[in-house]
């Protein structure tokens, strides 16, 4: 259990880790995540599950050294066991079959979108994506994203929001699903609300226990306190208090 089956390095900083855990693999749905300690002295860190195989019993995660894991990619080896793996956590994404969707991702936000995009493809959705061209995580996942999307636009960070809005004007969608820097999601949320386009955001928060006891991942949604680990990680973007979220993230970094 929790054996590292393979490590696929996309670059010096980014790798795809395959871990054997039949229980988690059998329960995984798009939107779920796990919390991992790679050694007894490490912090517990949440990772989105980006793929799984129920029959073979494995799950895939993406590790990036910018996440504060500077040495972990040199330490991990296939055949070793992860000592602490909790999941699947969170609530799965709800995607209407056959709907038209725009996925918006920047930086670390690209990774958790991948299983949602794949689920949407299986449900016959019309899928467009606007992604940061400078994210190494975007580039390593592009073949999978391209395979599932009808349209993929990659632009500089400065033009991300503009490109997303242009797509929405020219090709209206049923829902926008976003993941990335907090204030960028805030700006897109404001614009989609003006246009009365439903929007969801996938939050990436620091967590400790993953079951709602520590309160570190607390966020205000619709004027109420929510826990990202148990109530999320996907929320109605028009109801999230992004200013409160931004200040909270600064306090815990």
C-alpha positions in Angstrom: 0.0 0.0 0.0 1.2 3.5 -0.9 4.1 2.2 -3.0 5.6 4.6 -5.5 5.1 2.7 -8.8 6.7 5.3 -11.1 8.1 8.8 -11.4 7.8 10.5 -14.7 10.0 13.7 -14.7 8.7 16.4 -17.1 11.6 18.7 -16.0 14.0 19.3 -13.2 11.2 20.8 -11.2 8.1 18.9 -12.2 7.2 15.2 -12.0 4.2 12.9 -12.2 4.1 10.4 -9.3 2.1 7.2 -9.6 1.2 5.7 -6.2 -0.4 2.3 -5.5 -3.5 2.7 -3.3 -6.5 0.5 -4.4 -8.9 2.0 -1.8 -8.3 5.6 -2.9 -8.2 4.7 -6.6 -11.6 2.9 -6.3 -13.3 5.9 -4.8 -11.7 8.7 -6.9 -13.8 11.2 -8.8 -12.7 14.3 -10.6 -12.2 17.1 -8.0 -10.9 14.8 -5.2 -7.5 15.3 -3.6 -5.2 13.6 -1.2 -3.0 14.8 1.7 0.5 13.4 1.8 3.5 13.3 4.2 6.6 12.1 2.3 8.5 11.4 5.6 7.6 11.4 9.2 9.2 14.9 9.7 7.5 16.5 6.6 4.4 18.7 6.6 1.2 17.3 5.3 0.6 18.7 1.8 -2.6 18.5 -0.4 -2.3 17.3 -4.0 -5.0 17.0 -6.6 -5.5 13.5 -7.9 -5.2 14.0 -11.7 -5.8 10.4 -12.8 -6.5 6.9 -11.4 -7.0 3.3 -12.5 -9.6 1.4 -10.4 -8.5 -2.0 -11.7 -4.8 -1.5 -11.2 -5.3 0.5 -8.1 -3.1 3.5 -8.7 -3.5 7.3 -8.5 -1.4 10.0 -10.2 -0.3 13.3 -8.7 1.9 16.1 -10.0 4.7 17.4 -7.8 6.4 20.8 -8.5 9.4 22.1 -6.6 7.8 25.6 -6.4 5.3 24.1 -4.0 8.0 24.1 -1.3 9.2 20.6 -2.1 12.7 21.7 -3.2 14.4 18.3 -2.4 11.5 15.8 -2.7 12.0 14.9 -6.3 15.6 13.9 -5.6 14.6 11.8 -2.5 11.6 9.9 -3.9 12.4 6.6 -5.6 10.1 4.0 -7.3 9.5 1.0 -5.0 9.5 3.1 -1.8 6.4 3.6 0.2 4.7 6.9 1.1 4.3 6.8 4.9 1.2 8.9 5.2 -1.5 9.2 2.5 -5.0 10.4 3.3 -7.9 10.4 0.8 -9.8 10.8 -1.3 -10.8 14.1 0.2 -13.1 16.9 -0.9 -16.2 16.8 -3.1 -16.3 15.8 -6.7 -17.0 18.2 -9.5 -20.6 18.4 -10.8 -20.6 18.7 -14.6 -23.8 18.7 -16.7 -23.5 16.2 -19.6 -23.3 17.9 -23.0 -22.8 21.4 -21.6 -20.4 24.0 -23.0 -17.5 24.8 -20.6 -14.6 27.2 -20.4 -11.7 26.2 -18.2 -9.3 28.9 -17.0 -6.0 28.1 -15.4 -2.7 29.7 -14.5 0.3 28.4 -12.7 -0.5 25.7 -10.1 -4.1 26.1 -11.1 -3.6 24.1 -14.3 -3.0 20.8 -12.6 -6.3 20.3 -10.7 -8.2 21.2 -13.9 -7.0 18.2 -15.8 -9.3 15.5 -14.3 -12.3 17.9 -14.6 -11.5 18.5 -18.3 -11.2 14.8 -18.8 -14.5 14.1 -17.0 -16.2 16.8 -19.1 -14.9 15.1 -22.3 -16.4 11.8 -21.2 -19.7 13.5 -20.6 -19.8 14.9 -24.1 -19.2 18.5 -23.2 -17.9 21.2 -25.5 -14.7 22.3 -23.9 -12.5 25.4 -24.3 -9.5 26.2 -22.2 -7.4 29.4 -21.6 -4.1 28.6 -20.0 -0.9 30.4 -19.1 1.8 29.7 -21.7 4.6 30.2 -19.1 3.6 27.5 -16.7 5.8 24.4 -16.9 2.9 22.5 -15.5 0.8 23.7 -18.4 3.4 22.5 -21.0 3.8 19.1 -19.5 0.1 18.4 -19.5 -0.7 20.0 -22.9 -0.9 16.7 -24.8 -3.7 15.5 -22.5 -5.4 18.9 -22.4 -5.3 19.2 -26.2 -6.8 15.7 -26.6 -9.9 16.6 -24.5 -10.5 20.2 -25.6 -12.0 21.6 -28.8 -10.1 24.9 -28.3 -7.0 25.6 -26.2 -5.6 29.1 -26.0 -2.2 29.7 -24.3 -1.2 33.3 -23.7 1.0 35.3 -21.4 -0.2 36.0 -17.9 -0.9 39.6 -18.8 -3.4 38.5 -21.5 -5.1 35.6 -19.7 -8.1 37.5 -18.5 -8.5 39.4 -21.8 -8.4 36.1 -23.8 -10.9 34.5 -21.6 -13.3 37.4 -21.9 -12.9 37.5 -25.7 -13.8 33.8 -25.9 -16.9 34.4 -23.7 -18.0 37.2 -26.0 -17.6 35.3 -29.2 -18.5 31.9 -28.0 -20.9 31.9 -24.9 -20.6 29.0 -22.5 -22.8 27.4 -19.9 -20.2 27.6 -17.2 -16.6 28.8 -16.4 -14.4 26.7 -14.2 -11.3 28.5 -12.9 -8.2 27.7 -10.9 -5.1 29.8 -10.2 -4.0 32.9 -8.4 -6.6 34.3 -6.0 -6.9 37.8 -7.4 -6.9 36.7 -11.0 -9.9 34.4 -10.1 -11.5 37.4 -8.4 -11.3 39.5 -11.6 -12.7 36.7 -13.8 -15.4 36.1 -11.3 -16.5 39.7 -11.4 -16.6 39.7 -15.2 -18.6 36.4 -15.4 -21.1 37.7 -12.8 -21.6 40.9 -14.9 -22.4 38.6 -17.9 -24.6 36.3 -15.8 -22.4 33.3 -16.6 -22.2 30.7 -13.9 -18.6 30.3 -12.6 -16.9 27.9 -10.2 -13.4 28.2 -8.7 -11.2 25.4 -7.5 -9.3 26.6 -4.4 -5.8 25.5 -3.5 -5.3 26.0 0.2 -2.8 25.1 2.9 -4.3 22.2 5.0 -3.2 20.2 8.0 -5.7 17.5 8.9 -8.0 17.5 5.8 -11.1 16.8 7.7 -12.2 20.3 8.9 -10.7 20.3 12.4 -7.7 22.7 12.0 -9.6 25.5 10.3 -6.5 26.6 8.2 -8.4 26.2 4.9 -11.4 28.2 6.0 -13.0 30.5 3.4 -16.1 32.7 3.3 -18.6 31.6 0.7 -22.0 33.3 0.5 -21.3 35.0 3.8 -20.8 31.7 5.6 -17.7 30.0 6.8 -16.7 27.0 4.8 -13.8 24.6 4.9 -12.0 23.9 1.6 -11.2 20.4 2.7 -14.7 19.2 3.5 -17.0 21.7 1.7 -14.8 22.2 -1.4 -12.4 22.4 -3.1 -14.9 23.7 -5.7 -17.1 26.6 -4.9 -19.5 29.0 -6.6 -17.0 31.7 -7.6 -19.6 34.5 -7.4 -20.1 33.8 -3.7 -16.4 33.5 -2.6 -14.9 36.4 -0.7 -11.6 36.6 -2.6 -10.3 39.5 -0.6 -10.7 37.6 2.7 -9.2 34.5 1.0 -6.2 36.5 -0.3 -5.5 38.0 3.2 -5.8 34.6 4.8 -3.4 33.0 2.3 -0.8 35.6 3.0 -1.1 35.0 6.8 -0.5 31.3 6.3 2.4 31.4 3.8 
